[in-house]
GROMACS .gro file of C-alpha atoms in nm:
model
  353
    1UNK     CA    1   9.311   4.428   5.283
    2UNK     CA    2   9.345   4.732   5.511
    3UNK     CA    3   9.223   4.707   5.868
    4UNK     CA    4   9.341   4.650   6.222
    5UNK     CA    5   9.214   4.551   6.566
    6UNK     CA    6   8.981   4.850   6.599
    7UNK     CA    7   8.798   4.754   6.280
    8UNK     CA    8   8.800   4.390   6.387
    9UNK     CA    9   8.638   4.494   6.714
   10UNK     CA   10   8.380   4.714   6.542
   11UNK     CA   11   8.288   4.488   6.251
   12UNK     CA   12   8.331   4.136   6.391
   13UNK     CA   13   8.375   4.109   6.766
   14UNK     CA   14   8.117   4.362   6.886
   15UNK     CA   15   7.845   4.243   6.643
   16UNK     CA   16   7.910   3.886   6.763
   17UNK     CA   17   8.000   3.724   6.432
   18UNK     CA   18   8.337   3.578   6.535
   19UNK     CA   19   8.367   3.216   6.416
   20UNK     CA   20   8.620   3.114   6.683
   21UNK     CA   21   8.861   2.986   6.415
   22UNK     CA   22   9.172   3.110   6.600
   23UNK     CA   23   9.329   3.288   6.302
   24UNK     CA   24   9.363   3.615   6.494
   25UNK     CA   25   9.422   3.493   6.850
   26UNK     CA   26   9.721   3.287   6.742
   27UNK     CA   27   9.892   3.603   6.617
   28UNK     CA   28   9.858   3.867   6.883
   29UNK     CA   29   9.896   3.885   7.262
   30UNK     CA   30   9.619   4.147   7.270
   31UNK     CA   31   9.364   3.892   7.145
   32UNK     CA   32   9.251   3.581   7.327
   33UNK     CA   33   8.983   3.315   7.298
   34UNK     CA   34   8.721   3.325   7.573
   35UNK     CA   35   8.449   3.061   7.561
   36UNK     CA   36   8.518   2.998   7.196
   37UNK     CA   37   8.516   3.362   7.079
   38UNK     CA   38   8.797   3.610   7.019
   39UNK     CA   39   8.821   3.894   7.268
   40UNK     CA   40   9.035   4.209   7.229
   41UNK     CA   41   9.196   4.249   7.571
   42UNK     CA   42   9.317   4.603   7.502
   43UNK     CA   43   9.400   4.817   7.198
   44UNK     CA   44   9.743   4.761   7.048
   45UNK     CA   45   9.749   5.086   6.851
   46UNK     CA   46   9.801   4.927   6.507
   47UNK     CA   47   9.595   5.059   6.219
   48UNK     CA   48   9.662   4.751   6.006
   49UNK     CA   49   9.708   4.391   6.106
   50UNK     CA   50   9.688   4.028   6.010
   51UNK     CA   51   9.410   3.985   6.267
   52UNK     CA   52   9.177   4.176   6.035
   53UNK     CA   53   9.308   4.044   5.705
   54UNK     CA   54   9.280   3.676   5.799
   55UNK     CA   55   8.940   3.688   5.969
   56UNK     CA   56   8.672   3.497   5.774
   57UNK     CA   57   8.412   3.758   5.873
   58UNK     CA   58   8.591   4.064   5.738
   59UNK     CA   59   8.559   4.154   5.370
   60UNK     CA   60   8.583   3.857   5.134
   61UNK     CA   61   8.667   3.919   4.769
   62UNK     CA   62   8.558   3.578   4.647
   63UNK     CA   63   8.665   3.616   4.280
   64UNK     CA   64   9.014   3.718   4.397
   65UNK     CA   65   9.046   3.417   4.627
   66UNK     CA   66   8.906   3.175   4.369
   67UNK     CA   67   9.141   3.309   4.102
   68UNK     CA   68   9.444   3.268   4.327
   69UNK     CA   69   9.345   2.924   4.461
   70UNK     CA   70   9.190   2.762   4.153
   71UNK     CA   71   9.313   2.974   3.862
   72UNK     CA   72   8.951   3.041   3.766
   73UNK     CA   73   8.628   3.181   3.911
   74UNK     CA   74   8.289   3.024   3.958
   75UNK     CA   75   8.028   2.951   3.697
   76UNK     CA   76   7.803   2.770   3.946
   77UNK     CA   77   7.647   3.008   4.202
   78UNK     CA   78   7.533   2.718   4.421
   79UNK     CA   79   7.844   2.506   4.467
   80UNK     CA   80   8.132   2.729   4.357
   81UNK     CA   81   8.430   2.618   4.150
   82UNK     CA   82   8.419   2.243   4.090
   83UNK     CA   83   8.466   1.980   3.821
   84UNK     CA   84   8.239   1.701   3.947
   85UNK     CA   85   8.017   1.580   4.231
   86UNK     CA   86   7.987   1.214   4.330
   87UNK     CA   87   7.946   0.967   4.616
   88UNK     CA   88   8.228   0.786   4.795
   89UNK     CA   89   8.295   0.575   5.100
   90UNK     CA   90   8.593   0.406   5.264
   91UNK     CA   91   8.662   0.049   5.162
   92UNK     CA   92   8.841  -0.044   5.484
   93UNK     CA   93   8.595  -0.171   5.743
   94UNK     CA   94   8.803  -0.037   6.033
   95UNK     CA   95   8.776   0.313   5.887
   96UNK     CA   96   8.403   0.292   5.812
   97UNK     CA   97   8.339   0.146   6.154
   98UNK     CA   98   8.482   0.453   6.328
   99UNK     CA   99   8.372   0.721   6.082
  100UNK     CA  100   8.075   0.955   6.121
  101UNK     CA  101   7.928   0.858   5.785
  102UNK     CA  102   8.123   0.702   5.497
  103UNK     CA  103   8.481   0.745   5.617
  104UNK     CA  104   8.588   0.927   5.300
  105UNK     CA  105   8.765   1.212   5.481
  106UNK     CA  106   8.966   0.971   5.696
  107UNK     CA  107   9.064   0.768   5.388
  108UNK     CA  108   9.176   1.079   5.200
  109UNK     CA  109   9.383   1.203   5.495
  110UNK     CA  110   9.555   0.864   5.528
  111UNK     CA  111   9.622   0.852   5.152
  112UNK     CA  112   9.774   1.203   5.159
  113UNK     CA  113  10.006   1.105   5.445
  114UNK     CA  114  10.111   0.779   5.281
  115UNK     CA  115  10.177   0.938   4.943
  116UNK     CA  116  10.375   1.232   5.082
  117UNK     CA  117  10.119   1.490   4.973
  118UNK     CA  118  10.124   1.594   5.338
  119UNK     CA  119  10.361   1.530   5.627
  120UNK     CA  120  10.097   1.609   5.886
  121UNK     CA  121   9.733   1.712   5.909
  122UNK     CA  122   9.559   1.956   6.140
  123UNK     CA  123   9.239   1.779   6.245
  124UNK     CA  124   8.977   1.844   6.510
  125UNK     CA  125   8.963   1.602   6.798
  126UNK     CA  126   8.856   1.611   7.161
  127UNK     CA  127   9.027   1.510   7.483
  128UNK     CA  128   8.702   1.477   7.679
  129UNK     CA  129   8.453   1.388   7.404
  130UNK     CA  130   8.274   1.724   7.426
  131UNK     CA  131   8.498   2.027   7.375
  132UNK     CA  132   8.678   2.016   7.038
  133UNK     CA  133   9.042   2.107   6.994
  134UNK     CA  134   9.287   2.113   6.703
  135UNK     CA  135   9.526   1.818   6.694
  136UNK     CA  136   9.825   1.751   6.472
  137UNK     CA  137   9.810   1.403   6.321
  138UNK     CA  138  10.102   1.223   6.152
  139UNK     CA  139  10.011   0.857   6.203
  140UNK     CA  140   9.710   0.639   6.125
  141UNK     CA  141   9.639   0.601   6.495
  142UNK     CA  142   9.633   0.979   6.542
  143UNK     CA  143   9.406   1.023   6.239
  144UNK     CA  144   9.161   0.756   6.355
  145UNK     CA  145   9.145   0.919   6.697
  146UNK     CA  146   8.993   1.228   6.534
  147UNK     CA  147   8.708   1.056   6.345
  148UNK     CA  148   8.354   1.183   6.396
  149UNK     CA  149   8.184   1.523   6.382
  150UNK     CA  150   8.240   1.797   6.641
  151UNK     CA  151   7.952   2.038   6.670
  152UNK     CA  152   8.110   2.304   6.892
  153UNK     CA  153   8.336   2.574   6.746
  154UNK     CA  154   8.705   2.483   6.728
  155UNK     CA  155   9.008   2.716   6.689
  156UNK     CA  156   9.168   2.481   6.435
  157UNK     CA  157   9.324   2.753   6.218
  158UNK     CA  158   9.534   2.860   6.517
  159UNK     CA  159   9.727   2.534   6.493
  160UNK     CA  160   9.807   2.594   6.125
  161UNK     CA  161   9.925   2.949   6.201
  162UNK     CA  162  10.150   2.815   6.477
  163UNK     CA  163  10.306   2.564   6.239
  164UNK     CA  164  10.356   2.818   5.960
  165UNK     CA  165  10.522   3.063   6.198
  166UNK     CA  166  10.748   2.802   6.356
  167UNK     CA  167  10.839   2.615   6.036
  168UNK     CA  168  10.732   2.286   6.195
  169UNK     CA  169  10.501   2.016   6.065
  170UNK     CA  170  10.646   1.986   5.713
  171UNK     CA  171  10.376   2.009   5.449
  172UNK     CA  172  10.058   2.057   5.653
  173UNK     CA  173   9.717   1.937   5.534
  174UNK     CA  174   9.396   2.063   5.686
  175UNK     CA  175   9.041   1.940   5.744
  176UNK     CA  176   8.788   2.202   5.848
  177UNK     CA  177   8.456   2.376   5.814
  178UNK     CA  178   8.382   2.644   5.552
  179UNK     CA  179   8.471   2.940   5.777
  180UNK     CA  180   8.796   2.774   5.883
  181UNK     CA  181   8.886   2.700   5.521
  182UNK     CA  182   8.810   3.062   5.428
  183UNK     CA  183   9.043   3.191   5.700
  184UNK     CA  184   9.319   2.957   5.583
  185UNK     CA  185   9.278   3.065   5.219
  186UNK     CA  186   9.296   3.431   5.320
  187UNK     CA  187   9.622   3.352   5.499
  188UNK     CA  188   9.758   3.185   5.186
  189UNK     CA  189   9.663   3.479   4.965
  190UNK     CA  190   9.744   3.776   5.190
  191UNK     CA  191  10.045   3.654   5.393
  192UNK     CA  192  10.384   3.768   5.261
  193UNK     CA  193  10.636   3.645   5.520
  194UNK     CA  194  10.543   3.289   5.613
  195UNK     CA  195  10.606   2.994   5.385
  196UNK     CA  196  10.239   2.942   5.295
  197UNK     CA  197  10.338   2.699   5.018
  198UNK     CA  198  10.373   2.443   5.300
  199UNK     CA  199   9.994   2.421   5.322
  200UNK     CA  200   9.900   2.081   5.180
  201UNK     CA  201   9.562   1.941   5.076
  202UNK     CA  202   9.266   2.130   5.221
  203UNK     CA  203   8.959   1.911   5.276
  204UNK     CA  204   8.641   2.103   5.349
  205UNK     CA  205   8.344   1.973   5.547
  206UNK     CA  206   7.984   2.056   5.462
  207UNK     CA  207   7.839   2.268   5.741
  208UNK     CA  208   7.505   2.438   5.797
  209UNK     CA  209   7.571   2.547   6.156
  210UNK     CA  210   7.785   2.484   6.462
  211UNK     CA  211   7.728   2.541   6.833
  212UNK     CA  212   7.883   2.811   7.046
  213UNK     CA  213   8.060   2.716   7.366
  214UNK     CA  214   7.748   2.828   7.553
  215UNK     CA  215   7.614   2.482   7.465
  216UNK     CA  216   7.881   2.310   7.676
  217UNK     CA  217   7.695   2.339   8.006
  218UNK     CA  218   7.365   2.230   7.852
  219UNK     CA  219   7.518   1.923   7.686
  220UNK     CA  220   7.724   1.832   7.990
  221UNK     CA  221   7.409   1.835   8.201
  222UNK     CA  222   7.237   1.598   7.956
  223UNK     CA  223   7.539   1.366   7.959
  224UNK     CA  224   7.512   1.323   8.339
  225UNK     CA  225   7.880   1.239   8.375
  226UNK     CA  226   7.900   1.010   8.072
  227UNK     CA  227   8.157   1.064   7.798
  228UNK     CA  228   8.016   1.149   7.456
  229UNK     CA  229   8.132   0.912   7.182
  230UNK     CA  230   7.938   1.051   6.886
  231UNK     CA  231   7.709   1.339   6.795
  232UNK     CA  232   7.465   1.325   6.505
  233UNK     CA  233   7.173   1.506   6.347
  234UNK     CA  234   6.949   1.250   6.171
  235UNK     CA  235   6.785   1.366   5.847
  236UNK     CA  236   6.433   1.519   5.852
  237UNK     CA  237   6.169   1.470   5.974
  238UNK     CA  238   6.344   1.344   6.291
  239UNK     CA  239   6.422   1.696   6.427
  240UNK     CA  240   6.666   1.544   6.676
  241UNK     CA  241   7.017   1.603   6.807
  242UNK     CA  242   7.159   1.267   6.912
  243UNK     CA  243   7.442   1.199   7.158
  244UNK     CA  244   7.577   0.846   7.182
  245UNK     CA  245   7.769   0.746   7.494
  246UNK     CA  246   7.920   0.417   7.606
  247UNK     CA  247   7.589   0.279   7.722
  248UNK     CA  248   7.316   0.523   7.626
  249UNK     CA  249   7.164   0.708   7.331
  250UNK     CA  250   7.044   1.056   7.428
  251UNK     CA  251   6.791   1.225   7.200
  252UNK     CA  252   6.743   1.601   7.234
  253UNK     CA  253   6.510   1.840   7.056
  254UNK     CA  254   6.699   1.989   6.762
  255UNK     CA  255   6.510   2.316   6.810
  256UNK     CA  256   6.637   2.338   7.168
  257UNK     CA  257   6.997   2.267   7.065
  258UNK     CA  258   6.981   2.522   6.783
  259UNK     CA  259   6.928   2.795   7.042
  260UNK     CA  260   7.307   2.774   7.086
  261UNK     CA  261   7.388   2.838   6.717
  262UNK     CA  262   7.595   3.160   6.707
  263UNK     CA  263   7.518   3.463   6.492
  264UNK     CA  264   7.834   3.394   6.291
  265UNK     CA  265   7.666   3.085   6.143
  266UNK     CA  266   7.351   3.275   6.052
  267UNK     CA  267   7.545   3.518   5.830
  268UNK     CA  268   7.762   3.246   5.669
  269UNK     CA  269   7.707   3.206   5.293
  270UNK     CA  270   7.904   2.884   5.248
  271UNK     CA  271   7.758   2.539   5.314
  272UNK     CA  272   7.998   2.325   5.108
  273UNK     CA  273   8.344   2.474   5.184
  274UNK     CA  274   8.374   2.629   4.839
  275UNK     CA  275   8.743   2.720   4.874
  276UNK     CA  276   8.867   2.373   4.971
  277UNK     CA  277   9.059   2.146   4.734
  278UNK     CA  278   8.767   1.908   4.771
  279UNK     CA  279   8.460   1.909   4.992
  280UNK     CA  280   8.290   1.621   5.174
  281UNK     CA  281   7.950   1.584   5.339
  282UNK     CA  282   7.687   1.324   5.410
  283UNK     CA  283   7.450   1.179   5.150
  284UNK     CA  284   7.113   1.265   5.294
  285UNK     CA  285   6.889   0.962   5.310
  286UNK     CA  286   7.165   0.708   5.237
  287UNK     CA  287   7.363   0.601   5.540
  288UNK     CA  288   7.728   0.511   5.500
  289UNK     CA  289   7.809   0.729   5.197
  290UNK     CA  290   7.961   1.073   5.151
  291UNK     CA  291   7.895   1.339   4.892
  292UNK     CA  292   8.224   1.463   4.743
  293UNK     CA  293   8.277   1.783   4.542
  294UNK     CA  294   8.607   1.790   4.350
  295UNK     CA  295   8.745   2.141   4.305
  296UNK     CA  296   9.121   2.197   4.258
  297UNK     CA  297   9.378   1.990   4.070
  298UNK     CA  298   9.530   1.894   4.404
  299UNK     CA  299   9.196   1.770   4.529
  300UNK     CA  300   9.127   1.574   4.212
  301UNK     CA  301   9.469   1.406   4.222
  302UNK     CA  302   9.428   1.305   4.586
  303UNK     CA  303   9.081   1.164   4.524
  304UNK     CA  304   9.191   0.977   4.211
  305UNK     CA  305   9.487   0.820   4.392
  306UNK     CA  306   9.267   0.706   4.680
  307UNK     CA  307   9.027   0.543   4.435
  308UNK     CA  308   9.304   0.379   4.230
  309UNK     CA  309   9.469   0.241   4.544
  310UNK     CA  310   9.140   0.087   4.651
  311UNK     CA  311   9.102   0.302   4.961
  312UNK     CA  312   8.767   0.451   4.860
  313UNK     CA  313   8.472   0.324   4.662
  314UNK     CA  314   8.317   0.574   4.419
  315UNK     CA  315   7.966   0.592   4.270
  316UNK     CA  316   7.760   0.854   4.081
  317UNK     CA  317   7.550   1.092   4.287
  318UNK     CA  318   7.187   1.068   4.183
  319UNK     CA  319   7.049   1.368   3.997
  320UNK     CA  320   6.776   1.435   4.253
  321UNK     CA  321   7.031   1.434   4.536
  322UNK     CA  322   7.255   1.676   4.347
  323UNK     CA  323   6.962   1.910   4.289
  324UNK     CA  324   6.871   1.890   4.657
  325UNK     CA  325   7.231   1.978   4.750
  326UNK     CA  326   7.229   2.277   4.517
  327UNK     CA  327   6.897   2.395   4.657
  328UNK     CA  328   7.020   2.362   5.017
  329UNK     CA  329   7.336   2.558   4.937
  330UNK     CA  330   7.145   2.839   4.765
  331UNK     CA  331   6.899   2.856   5.054
  332UNK     CA  332   7.187   2.902   5.299
  333UNK     CA  333   7.320   3.190   5.088
  334UNK     CA  334   6.975   3.347   5.076
  335UNK     CA  335   6.928   3.320   5.452
  336UNK     CA  336   7.275   3.463   5.518
  337UNK     CA  337   7.208   3.757   5.287
  338UNK     CA  338   6.871   3.832   5.450
  339UNK     CA  339   7.014   3.805   5.802
  340UNK     CA  340   7.313   4.018   5.708
  341UNK     CA  341   7.093   4.289   5.560
  342UNK     CA  342   6.869   4.284   5.867
  343UNK     CA  343   7.170   4.334   6.094
  344UNK     CA  344   7.360   4.570   5.863
  345UNK     CA  345   7.640   4.314   5.815
  346UNK     CA  346   7.786   4.270   5.468
  347UNK     CA  347   8.128   4.117   5.427
  348UNK     CA  348   8.102   3.927   5.099
  349UNK     CA  349   8.188   4.049   4.751
  350UNK     CA  350   8.135   3.847   4.438
  351UNK     CA  351   7.846   3.613   4.519
  352UNK     CA  352   7.472   3.656   4.551
  353UNK     CA  353   7.231   3.447   4.754
   0.00000   0.00000   0.00000
C-alpha cells in the first residue's frame, strides 16, 4: 500500500476519521496523540510510510486481508469469515463476578496464557477508572484488573507495535475493538521487518461506537470526584448510559453521551471484529452471557480448549438472536457507507453495506 504522512494527513487526520489506535504514533516522532487523536507535528518528507499502511482508515482490501489471515474469503456479508456462532460464559464465579457480561473474554485470555498460546496479552485497562490505556498482562491478577468495558478510545495497538519492535513480550495476544484489530492485521500483512509471527490469539470485541476524549470532561463532571468502576449501555428501550461508582449509580441520557461519538465510528463498517481469530459481544436481552463468533483455526482451538478444560460454558445461540445480530451488523455497514458517501470518504474495498 503506497502512501505517506501527507496522504495520512489529507485522507484521515484532516477529515477527522482517526481512530486513536496508536498504530502510527508509535512509529514516528513526527506523529503524536493529542486528546486521543493522531496529530502530524510537522512533515517528515517521506512519500511512503508505515503510518499510512497500518492505519485502519486508509484503504482496506478486505479480500486480501481475509485470504492472508484465514486462508479464505467471506461468504457471509453480515458477519464475515466464520464457522459458527454460539453463546458462552465463564464458569468461574470470580471471573463472572468481575466481568462486564459473561466473562468469556477473560476466560479465553487466561486459557491462552496457561496453555502457552500466548506469553502475554495487550489489554485495555485504566489507572483512574475513566481514561483507558493499553496494559501488558502476563498473570491472572493483571488480566482480572482489566475486566470491564472502556468506552473512550484507547491507543492499544501502540503497545503491540512497541513489543514487536523491541522483541519483548514473547508471543503477544491481543484483545481489541474492530478498528484496532484491523490495524493489527494490516501490520501482520504489510510489515516485512518485524517478527509479526509473534502475534498470538486476537480476540475481537463487538463495537458499535466509542467516545472521543472530548467526553472526558463531561463524564468527570458527572462523577463529581468519584472513581468510575463500570460503564454500561443497557439494551433498548432504556436509552441510558450508566456509570457505576463505589456508592452510586449514575444514569445519563444516551443521546447526550452519543454527542461525543467521533466521526471515525460513523464511517466504520465493522461491528463484530471480522478479522479477529474469534469475536465476543453481549447477548442482548440475556444478562450474563456472551455471543461468540468463531473464525480462524487458532480461535477455534482456543475456544475448544477453554470449553474442554471447564473454563467456559457453551450453549446454542437462538435463531432469532442470530438474525438480530446479522441485521445489526448489516445496518452498521449501511450507515457507514451512507455517511462515507455523504462526506466523500471511501476506504473499503471488497464489502458492501
